[in-house]
Amino acid sequence: MPQLRVIVRDGFGNEAVRTIVLEVAAAHGPPAPAVGPARRVRLGQILLEAGVINRAQLDVALAEQERTGERLGAVLRRMGLGSQEAIAEALAQQLRIPYIRIETSALDEALLLQVPEPVARRHQVIPIRVREHRLVLGMVDPVDLLAADDVSRLTRMIVEPAVITLDDFQRAIGQYPTAAGTMGEIIEQITVPTHADEDEPLDQLQAVAQDAPVVRLVNLIIVQAVREGASDIHIEPQERRVRVRYRVDGNLYTMMTPPAHVHAALVSRLKIMANMNIAERRVPQDGRVDLKIENQDVRLRVSTVPTTYGETAVVRILARSNAVVAIDRLGLRPDDARRFESIVTRPHGIVLFTGPTGSGKTTSLYAVLSRLNRTEVNIVTIEDPVEYQLPGINQVQVNPKAGLTFASGLRAFLRQDPDIIMVGEIRDEETARIAIHAALTGHLVLSTLHTNDAPSAVVRLVDMGIEPFLVSSSVIGVVAQRLVRVLCRTCREAYIPEPGTVERLGLAPAAGEAPPTFYRAGGCDLCNRSGYHGRTGLFEVMAVEDHVRELIARHAPASALREAAIASGMRTLQDDGVAKVLDGTTSLEELRRVVFLRDVSPAASADRLVRALAGGPAD
């Protein structure tokens, strides 16, 4: 009778021989294909051949695997090398088992309850369906024999492993039938009314905030936000209700609206967690708390502001696992990525990242710092605030009360023998002058400005009072960016846009050619009915070459700089966005939401835009 015997070691080094489900499978027919045949192709080789990673990335991952003892797939996911879907597909091919995209609408609640949520969460598994007494089990780690054994014993069924991504697992685990019910039950237990009376005793506030139901409710709100990938939690008092919203992929969604009497308890609990003054509700306050949620380190930045109906609280979620995104995952197209890489790897000069708040500038800065971080260079940063701790980099928090500003910190850095300096933002002439001095004396300086596009950044420095010849001598590149939501691949819908829209974008087809295909949002359980899942960047990468430098020195307007940069190969934000609309990454509606679209005349746009969409340089 076919059997699969494994040696199981516990945390104390004890060993035991265990026989798992293939023995049972023999009684019901031929066993499933063995996981891990003797001559299977290695996962790294599969990913190489599929173009998911390159040889250099594989070598780095293999070295990390040897150091940590993790499986290669886990190492690749943690290091951000390759998408979860590509790694999962390669793993399924290697193990000769299915790769399954989970549709949460198709999950059977009765089947979910057969694998208790703590077990599913511990092993990162989701029961998907049953066929002929065999349980198809979605597994983030499909070679975890102990997980398959536990589920087999609980369900008394033969387990057939299938590969699922970590994102799919986290979405599915949030759909467990106990989750929504649990929150409702907890809210019903919070019966002590609290009021916005400024004279309310401190001990009563503390007692309510530390009451078990309040603690459980706040914990559930935070954990659920982390599971759904939210960047912020908003707790907003209204006349009769409290609105709790999550910001996911840049948009706010209402998560729950409990009765108004729980509001003070929620806010007080958050204040206690963040070491804030719960007795003071008349002035804004800020605090922070570090937590470990589902094996990942999370920092919460809590801000409260008094409003008409009480304090509103906003919690920024900073997950350490998402702290650094590799440059190749920012959303740069190949030619932009090459230009970007050539700019940020220069030994000295200023590189500016521009865009409105929430456009991903900090993410790009951290990606660059991670790329440049080596033992032989000294990197220092001054930030407001320090959002993530980067190993090997000296990071400083702005503290205006103590006299530590961007300008004073930057001036002090120059005495610390730095090679690379990151300044969170150039806000004034003093900071700009010190940054330029640092660049001209052999340092690479990275910083941000608030301008609408790349050419306007150098004009902004001149407007601050910096002489044009200093700007032209020091600035080596500007990167303007925006964030757009990515269409859900499961439910996006193809359509043919109206002729007028195509013509305004400069995409009118030649005679006899078919019009371009666009995609729009649909809506399914995988994307929470929004039609979008995740975000990517739109980029405008301007390298300051000699002819652009000459224009800057002559105090040329931004329009002239733009034309010169486009002539050198710069793809505009609009062109990059249109390219991502054409390849189905995002929708035209989403592009219009974040970028002002200019009408493009056919004579001026045809050749330039065609080459830009193909990834080559523009005219």
XYZ file of C-alpha atoms in Angstrom:
619
model
C 0.000 0.000 0.000
C 1.538 3.393 -0.960
C 2.590 5.401 2.045
C 4.406 8.669 2.595
C 6.475 8.556 5.764
C 8.107 11.716 7.057
C 10.331 12.474 10.020
C 8.718 15.222 12.089
C 10.839 17.343 14.438
C 9.242 19.496 17.097
C 10.661 22.721 18.534
C 12.681 20.748 21.124
C 14.487 18.562 18.600
C 12.397 15.417 19.268
C 11.754 13.231 16.243
C 8.853 10.995 15.255
C 7.971 9.045 12.133
C 4.545 9.926 10.783
C 2.536 8.432 7.926
C 0.302 10.911 6.114
C -2.613 10.907 3.750
C -1.260 8.958 0.781
C -1.854 5.761 2.781
C -5.543 6.618 3.070
C -5.681 7.633 -0.568
C -4.830 4.107 -1.668
C -8.156 2.853 -0.362
C -10.020 5.246 -2.641
C -8.033 4.922 -5.824
C -4.599 5.786 -7.141
C -2.685 8.352 -5.114
C -2.277 11.899 -6.319
C 0.980 12.680 -8.121
C 3.782 12.742 -5.616
C 4.743 16.163 -4.407
C 8.288 16.760 -5.460
C 9.250 14.033 -7.994
C 12.875 12.987 -8.015
C 13.710 14.715 -11.297
C 11.607 17.848 -10.978
C 12.965 21.105 -12.355
C 14.076 23.500 -9.647
C 11.858 26.467 -8.841
C 14.623 28.962 -9.599
C 15.174 27.470 -13.051
C 11.448 27.653 -13.836
C 11.335 31.326 -12.824
C 14.440 32.044 -14.886
C 13.010 30.435 -18.008
C 9.708 32.286 -17.514
C 11.552 35.611 -17.272
C 10.131 36.299 -13.801
C 13.615 36.890 -12.358
C 17.098 37.210 -13.823
C 20.253 35.303 -12.946
C 21.597 38.027 -10.629
C 18.330 38.120 -8.657
C 18.285 34.327 -8.387
C 21.852 34.284 -7.079
C 20.959 36.864 -4.416
C 17.859 34.873 -3.404
C 19.797 31.590 -3.249
C 22.428 33.208 -1.016
C 19.665 34.497 1.266
C 18.030 31.057 1.269
C 21.307 29.455 2.331
C 21.652 32.015 5.134
C 18.115 31.730 6.529
C 17.117 28.164 5.639
C 13.781 29.359 4.191
C 12.233 27.889 1.066
C 13.142 29.734 -2.118
C 9.557 30.821 -2.821
C 9.281 32.449 0.615
C 12.628 34.208 0.127
C 11.582 35.558 -3.275
C 8.267 36.864 -1.892
C 9.977 38.522 1.072
C 12.615 40.189 -1.117
C 10.022 41.411 -3.634
C 11.604 39.486 -6.529
C 8.815 38.414 -8.863
C 5.064 38.698 -8.358
C 3.225 36.353 -6.023
C 1.225 34.992 -8.957
C 4.325 34.193 -11.029
C 6.022 32.433 -8.110
C 2.852 30.481 -7.312
C 2.456 29.346 -10.926
C 6.104 28.270 -11.054
C 5.774 26.414 -7.754
C 2.677 24.601 -9.014
C 4.528 23.613 -12.181
C 7.461 22.362 -10.143
C 5.281 20.271 -7.811
C 2.839 19.208 -10.558
C -0.187 20.382 -8.621
C -2.814 23.025 -9.493
C -2.447 26.759 -8.958
C -5.819 28.193 -7.910
C -7.050 31.794 -7.833
C -9.515 31.933 -4.967
C -12.946 33.413 -5.670
C -14.224 34.295 -2.208
C -17.806 34.233 -3.497
C -17.362 30.540 -4.290
C -16.124 29.530 -0.826
C -18.408 27.193 1.108
C -19.043 28.533 4.632
C -19.795 25.030 5.961
C -16.493 23.799 4.545
C -14.604 26.760 6.002
C -15.929 25.929 9.453
C -14.510 22.395 9.194
C -11.027 23.961 9.321
C -11.131 26.366 12.293
C -9.854 29.855 11.584
C -6.852 29.584 13.990
C -5.711 26.416 12.192
C -6.187 27.972 8.751
C -4.343 31.103 9.839
C -1.468 29.200 11.467
C -0.826 27.027 8.421
C -1.917 29.633 5.815
C -4.390 27.238 4.183
C -7.929 27.608 2.825
C -10.300 24.662 2.159
C -11.601 25.207 -1.363
C -13.840 22.280 -2.331
C -14.518 18.591 -1.738
C -14.707 15.925 -4.388
C -15.022 12.182 -3.708
C -13.929 12.473 -0.070
C -10.871 14.492 -1.132
C -10.363 18.010 0.153
C -8.735 20.441 -2.275
C -6.679 22.576 0.110
C -5.243 25.888 -1.035
C -1.806 26.267 0.570
C 0.649 29.160 0.513
C 3.325 26.547 1.305
C 2.138 23.373 -0.467
C 5.025 21.219 0.797
C 4.147 21.822 4.448
C 3.364 18.206 5.297
C 2.417 18.981 8.892
C -0.241 21.433 7.699
C -1.731 18.840 5.333
C -1.633 16.237 8.131
C -3.406 18.541 10.629
C -6.168 19.403 8.170
C -6.545 15.752 7.154
C -7.023 14.689 10.773
C -9.492 17.510 11.462
C -11.647 16.907 8.388
C -11.057 13.137 8.085
C -10.553 13.633 4.390
C -7.706 13.060 1.983
C -5.922 16.345 1.326
C -5.036 17.321 -2.231
C -2.725 20.376 -2.068
C -3.070 23.302 -4.458
C -0.950 26.461 -4.587
C -2.481 29.805 -3.620
C -0.850 33.228 -3.205
C -0.428 34.937 0.145
C -2.702 37.779 -1.032
C -5.468 35.327 -1.940
C -5.083 33.615 1.425
C -5.373 36.904 3.308
C -8.485 37.910 1.380
C -10.082 34.523 1.924
C -9.294 34.324 5.640
C -11.051 37.668 6.058
C -14.217 36.038 4.677
C -14.439 33.447 7.459
C -18.074 33.476 8.604
C -17.131 34.215 12.211
C -15.434 37.578 11.498
C -18.411 39.880 10.829
C -20.514 38.216 13.487
C -17.763 38.649 16.063
C -17.630 42.426 15.600
C -21.394 42.741 15.949
C -21.379 40.687 19.123
C -18.580 42.784 20.642
C -20.349 46.073 19.847
C -23.474 44.807 21.615
C -21.383 44.211 24.739
C -20.214 47.867 24.861
C -23.175 49.193 26.805
C -21.559 51.828 29.016
C -22.543 55.207 27.530
C -19.746 57.781 27.249
C -20.184 61.455 26.502
C -18.053 64.272 25.160
C -18.164 66.029 28.539
C -14.794 67.671 29.113
C -15.154 67.153 32.882
C -15.652 63.399 32.629
C -13.368 61.746 35.221
C -10.101 60.321 33.914
C -10.545 57.043 35.776
C -13.913 56.448 34.064
C -12.361 57.022 30.634
C -9.533 54.616 31.437
C -11.931 51.977 32.741
C -14.083 52.091 29.623
C -11.081 52.101 27.266
C -9.586 49.057 28.976
C -12.849 47.120 29.128
C -12.497 43.754 27.366
C -15.106 44.345 24.606
C -13.523 47.694 23.651
C -10.043 46.172 23.547
C -11.289 43.300 21.375
C -13.157 45.631 19.000
C -10.153 47.935 18.463
C -7.896 44.912 17.933
C -10.307 43.464 15.369
C -10.563 46.783 13.494
C -6.755 47.019 13.288
C -6.190 43.365 12.356
C -8.886 43.449 9.686
C -7.371 46.628 8.215
C -3.954 44.960 7.995
C -5.474 41.874 6.337
C -7.209 43.997 3.710
C -4.049 45.963 2.937
C -5.453 49.278 4.197
C -3.073 52.219 4.526
C -5.279 54.190 6.952
C -8.151 53.703 9.387
C -10.569 56.618 9.868
C -12.784 56.750 12.977
C -15.218 59.620 12.489
C -17.957 60.615 14.967
C -21.318 61.621 13.561
C -24.595 62.591 15.196
C -25.947 59.064 15.761
C -23.251 56.751 14.439
C -19.492 56.355 14.256
C -18.144 55.812 10.763
C -15.132 53.497 10.545
C -13.481 53.602 7.123
C -10.451 51.934 5.563
C -8.322 53.508 2.850
C -7.459 50.734 0.398
C -5.570 51.455 -2.841
C -6.026 55.179 -2.268
C -9.832 55.132 -1.848
C -11.891 55.170 1.352
C -14.425 52.398 2.048
C -16.888 52.261 4.937
C -16.153 49.194 7.027
C -18.701 49.599 9.833
C -20.968 52.190 11.465
C -21.414 51.318 15.159
C -23.676 53.428 17.395
C -22.345 56.753 18.664
C -21.965 55.626 22.268
C -18.895 53.502 21.407
C -16.986 56.436 19.914
C -15.241 57.780 23.028
C -14.280 54.251 24.053
C -12.674 53.548 20.657
C -10.694 56.793 20.592
C -9.621 56.468 24.240
C -8.371 52.926 23.609
C -6.296 54.125 20.655
C -4.873 56.957 22.787
C -3.839 54.536 25.522
C -2.140 52.296 22.947
C -0.270 55.277 21.454
C 0.737 56.841 24.816
C -1.439 59.904 24.287
C -3.336 61.977 26.867
C -6.847 60.525 27.020
C -8.099 63.327 29.268
C -7.259 66.047 26.705
C -9.828 66.244 23.908
C -9.669 69.919 23.004
C -6.416 69.972 21.017
C -4.953 67.728 18.280
C -2.610 64.965 19.414
C -0.233 62.520 17.761
C 1.205 59.217 18.901
C 2.445 55.905 17.650
C 2.469 52.247 18.604
C 4.424 49.219 17.342
C 2.557 45.919 17.054
C 3.124 42.435 15.709
C 0.112 41.317 13.677
C 0.048 37.877 12.067
C 3.835 37.538 12.142
C 4.543 40.951 10.636
C 5.800 44.071 12.390
C 3.372 46.973 12.033
C 3.728 50.573 13.154
C 0.596 52.662 13.725
C 0.733 56.471 13.647
C -2.317 57.805 15.477
C -3.634 61.346 15.007
C -6.668 62.857 16.751
C -8.405 66.169 16.014
C -11.454 67.637 17.853
C -14.590 68.045 15.709
C -18.215 69.032 16.311
C -19.298 65.555 17.471
C -16.056 64.578 19.210
C -12.549 63.592 18.244
C -11.849 62.065 14.873
C -8.968 59.592 14.833
C -6.872 58.591 11.817
C -4.490 55.656 12.093
C -1.741 55.358 9.457
C -0.658 51.724 9.036
C 3.005 51.196 8.223
C 3.671 47.499 7.664
C 7.382 46.727 7.852
C 6.970 43.924 5.297
C 5.909 46.583 2.755
C 8.612 49.053 3.748
C 10.830 48.650 0.722
C 9.700 47.954 -2.827
C 12.340 47.008 -5.365
C 12.848 49.548 -8.159
C 11.644 47.035 -10.751
C 8.273 46.833 -8.951
C 7.512 50.563 -8.919
C 5.791 50.432 -12.317
C 8.524 51.898 -14.533
C 8.460 50.863 -18.181
C 11.760 49.398 -19.483
C 13.195 52.557 -21.055
C 12.142 54.694 -18.085
C 13.700 52.130 -15.733
C 17.017 52.389 -17.584
C 16.934 56.186 -17.448
C 15.926 56.092 -13.769
C 18.766 53.696 -12.928
C 21.356 55.815 -14.759
C 20.290 58.908 -12.796
C 20.201 57.481 -9.259
C 23.513 55.628 -9.591
C 25.553 58.739 -10.408
C 28.153 59.656 -7.769
C 26.960 63.208 -7.106
C 24.179 65.654 -7.909
C 20.560 66.212 -6.846
C 17.715 63.872 -7.814
C 14.241 65.272 -7.091
C 10.996 63.327 -6.761
C 7.869 65.408 -7.349
C 4.154 64.938 -7.063
C 1.267 65.641 -4.688
C 0.882 64.059 -1.266
C 0.146 60.352 -1.590
C 1.784 59.922 -4.994
C 4.363 57.382 -3.824
C 7.425 59.644 -3.522
C 8.554 58.114 -0.218
C 8.190 54.608 -1.630
C 10.391 55.555 -4.578
C 12.966 57.175 -2.290
C 13.164 54.062 -0.116
C 13.485 51.886 -3.224
C 16.457 53.983 -4.349
C 18.060 53.943 -0.892
C 17.702 50.161 -0.769
C 19.295 49.899 -4.208
C 22.252 52.111 -3.202
C 22.740 50.668 0.301
C 26.174 49.018 0.501
C 28.676 48.597 3.305
C 31.194 50.832 1.527
C 28.919 53.914 1.428
C 27.567 56.111 4.233
C 23.886 56.971 3.746
C 22.155 59.481 6.017
C 18.543 60.670 5.904
C 16.499 63.373 7.607
C 12.765 62.733 7.456
C 9.480 64.031 8.825
C 8.561 61.476 10.035
C 10.831 58.427 9.723
C 8.275 55.988 8.354
C 10.416 52.846 8.153
C 13.743 51.839 9.660
C 16.156 50.804 6.908
C 19.001 48.540 8.108
C 22.452 50.030 7.613
C 21.179 53.589 7.039
C 21.440 56.425 9.576
C 17.989 58.011 9.795
C 17.155 61.211 11.662
C 13.716 62.466 12.696
C 12.939 66.187 12.272
C 12.299 67.849 15.644
C 11.508 71.570 15.222
C 10.980 72.070 18.983
C 14.600 71.061 19.554
C 15.826 73.122 16.597
C 16.355 70.109 14.343
C 14.940 71.109 10.951
C 15.659 69.871 7.438
C 18.156 72.707 6.992
C 19.992 72.261 10.313
C 20.059 68.487 9.959
C 21.379 68.726 6.410
C 24.081 71.171 7.525
C 25.139 68.748 10.283
C 25.213 65.825 7.842
C 27.986 67.480 5.842
C 30.270 66.971 8.872
C 29.385 63.258 9.062
C 31.361 62.174 5.974
C 28.272 61.082 3.977
C 28.242 59.665 0.466
C 24.457 59.814 -0.048
C 22.020 62.182 1.667
C 18.241 61.914 1.620
C 16.257 65.011 2.634
C 12.573 64.298 3.149
C 11.475 67.550 1.502
C 13.012 70.810 0.240
C 10.627 73.353 1.757
C 12.602 76.601 1.715
C 15.543 78.441 0.202
C 17.891 77.587 3.074
C 17.394 73.840 2.682
C 17.673 74.140 -1.108
C 20.989 76.042 -0.888
C 22.553 73.538 1.506
C 21.380 70.631 -0.697
C 22.934 72.279 -3.763
C 26.164 72.904 -1.861
C 26.236 69.209 -0.867
C 25.687 68.113 -4.471
C 28.402 70.416 -5.803
C 30.896 69.099 -3.231
C 30.592 65.498 -4.347
C 27.497 64.064 -2.632
C 24.418 62.400 -4.091
C 21.341 64.161 -2.678
C 17.823 62.724 -2.923
C 14.802 64.843 -2.021
C 11.195 65.735 -2.861
C 9.291 68.794 -4.064
C 5.593 69.461 -4.562
C 5.215 70.265 -8.267
C 2.863 68.944 -10.936
C 5.483 67.644 -13.359
C 9.230 67.125 -13.737
C 10.207 70.336 -15.620
C 8.397 72.490 -13.061
C 10.692 71.222 -10.284
C 13.744 73.108 -11.521
C 11.630 76.244 -12.079
C 10.411 75.903 -8.482
C 13.991 75.950 -7.176
C 14.651 79.161 -9.113
C 11.439 80.652 -7.706
C 12.750 79.852 -4.208
C 15.645 82.201 -4.896
C 18.314 79.789 -6.152
C 20.378 81.163 -9.041
C 19.655 79.307 -12.323
C 23.346 78.473 -12.894
C 23.458 76.688 -9.512
C 20.338 74.691 -10.344
C 21.702 73.690 -13.751
C 25.033 72.663 -12.211
C 23.578 70.505 -9.443
C 20.280 68.900 -10.540
C 20.905 65.695 -12.503
C 17.379 64.338 -12.734
C 13.736 64.807 -11.783
C 11.115 62.091 -11.395
C 7.446 63.127 -11.368
C 4.970 60.451 -10.372
C 1.391 59.543 -9.561
C -0.324 56.414 -8.265
C -3.170 54.758 -10.185
C -5.233 51.773 -9.164
C -4.615 48.543 -11.049
C -7.581 46.856 -12.715
C -8.552 43.517 -11.204
C -7.413 40.879 -13.694
C -10.308 38.614 -12.748
C -13.182 40.952 -13.578
C -11.868 43.727 -15.859
C -13.947 44.290 -18.989
C -12.638 45.065 -22.474
C -14.395 47.701 -24.601
C -13.842 49.891 -27.652
C -13.639 53.593 -26.689
C -15.522 56.300 -28.537
C -13.705 57.713 -31.613
C -13.510 61.179 -30.100
C -11.689 59.862 -27.031
C -9.194 57.982 -29.184
C -8.472 61.052 -31.309
C -7.971 63.361 -28.330
C -5.369 60.961 -26.944
C -3.554 60.809 -30.260
C -4.411 57.133 -30.794
C -6.587 57.360 -33.899
C -5.921 54.217 -35.997
C -4.744 54.412 -39.575
C -7.130 53.541 -42.371
C -8.068 49.871 -42.241
C -6.708 49.349 -38.698
C -8.871 48.358 -35.743
C -9.367 50.914 -32.961
C -7.468 50.230 -29.716
C -9.035 48.161 -26.938
C -9.429 49.738 -23.503
C -10.386 48.061 -20.232
C -12.690 49.196 -17.448
C -13.488 48.092 -13.904
C -15.893 45.249 -13.339
C -16.353 44.032 -9.779
C -15.900 40.716 -7.975
C -15.191 39.392 -4.495
C -11.454 39.332 -5.138
C -11.386 43.121 -5.459
C -14.165 43.832 -2.935
C -16.453 44.824 -5.830
C -14.284 47.854 -6.614
C -12.897 46.548 -9.915
C -9.349 47.376 -8.807
C -6.692 45.559 -6.808
C -3.400 47.202 -5.908
C -1.711 50.320 -7.284
C 1.150 51.123 -9.607
C 3.077 54.241 -10.512
C 2.922 56.592 -13.467
C 6.294 58.194 -14.104
C 7.873 61.122 -15.904
C 11.655 60.649 -15.739
C 13.607 63.726 -16.838
C 17.386 63.388 -17.107
C 19.020 66.816 -17.059
C 21.264 66.553 -20.128
C 23.473 69.307 -21.573
C 20.849 71.049 -23.734
C 18.314 70.989 -20.854
C 21.047 72.297 -18.547
C 21.658 75.218 -20.902
C 17.966 76.115 -20.905
C 17.880 76.056 -17.091
C 20.910 78.349 -16.912
C 19.121 80.799 -19.276
C 16.062 80.761 -16.955
C 13.860 79.148 -19.617
C 10.191 78.500 -18.750
C 8.907 75.049 -17.835
C 7.256 74.642 -21.255
C 10.620 74.984 -23.022
C 12.220 72.530 -20.608
C 9.392 70.088 -21.240
C 9.836 70.194 -25.019
C 13.600 69.738 -24.685
C 13.147 66.799 -22.302
C 10.597 65.134 -24.605
C 13.040 65.558 -27.485
C 15.614 63.692 -25.351
C 13.277 60.751 -24.763
C 11.227 61.695 -21.723
C 7.813 60.037 -21.605
C 5.245 62.332 -19.982
C 2.887 61.272 -17.221
C 0.074 61.306 -19.775
C 1.956 59.092 -22.225
C 2.906 56.632 -19.489
C -0.697 56.554 -18.306
C -2.068 55.967 -21.807
C 0.418 53.127 -22.254
C -0.879 51.513 -19.059
C -4.466 51.989 -20.250
C -3.674 50.256 -23.540
C -2.010 47.261 -21.879
C -4.932 46.813 -19.465
C -3.061 47.829 -16.316
C -5.505 50.604 -15.468
C -8.598 52.326 -16.860
C -9.039 55.629 -18.660
C -11.321 56.785 -15.826
C -8.569 56.129 -13.287
C -6.015 57.930 -15.452
C -8.301 60.960 -15.699
C -8.656 60.938 -11.907
C -4.942 61.476 -11.285
C -3.565 63.171 -14.443
C -4.844 66.195 -16.355
C -5.123 64.899 -19.931
C -4.196 67.321 -22.676
C -5.622 66.894 -26.152
C -2.907 65.625 -28.495
C -2.958 66.733 -32.116
C -2.437 63.829 -34.550
C 0.405 65.640 -36.335
C 2.352 66.167 -33.120
C 1.636 62.873 -31.419
C 1.483 59.940 -33.810
C 5.116 58.879 -34.108
C 6.144 60.008 -30.638
C 3.327 58.217 -28.830
C 3.614 55.022 -30.856
C 7.291 54.723 -29.986
C 6.640 55.652 -26.368
C 4.026 52.913 -26.032
C 6.447 50.440 -27.543
C 8.985 51.282 -24.837
C 11.404 53.223 -27.020
C 12.495 56.833 -26.809
C 10.174 59.585 -27.924
C 11.007 62.201 -30.541
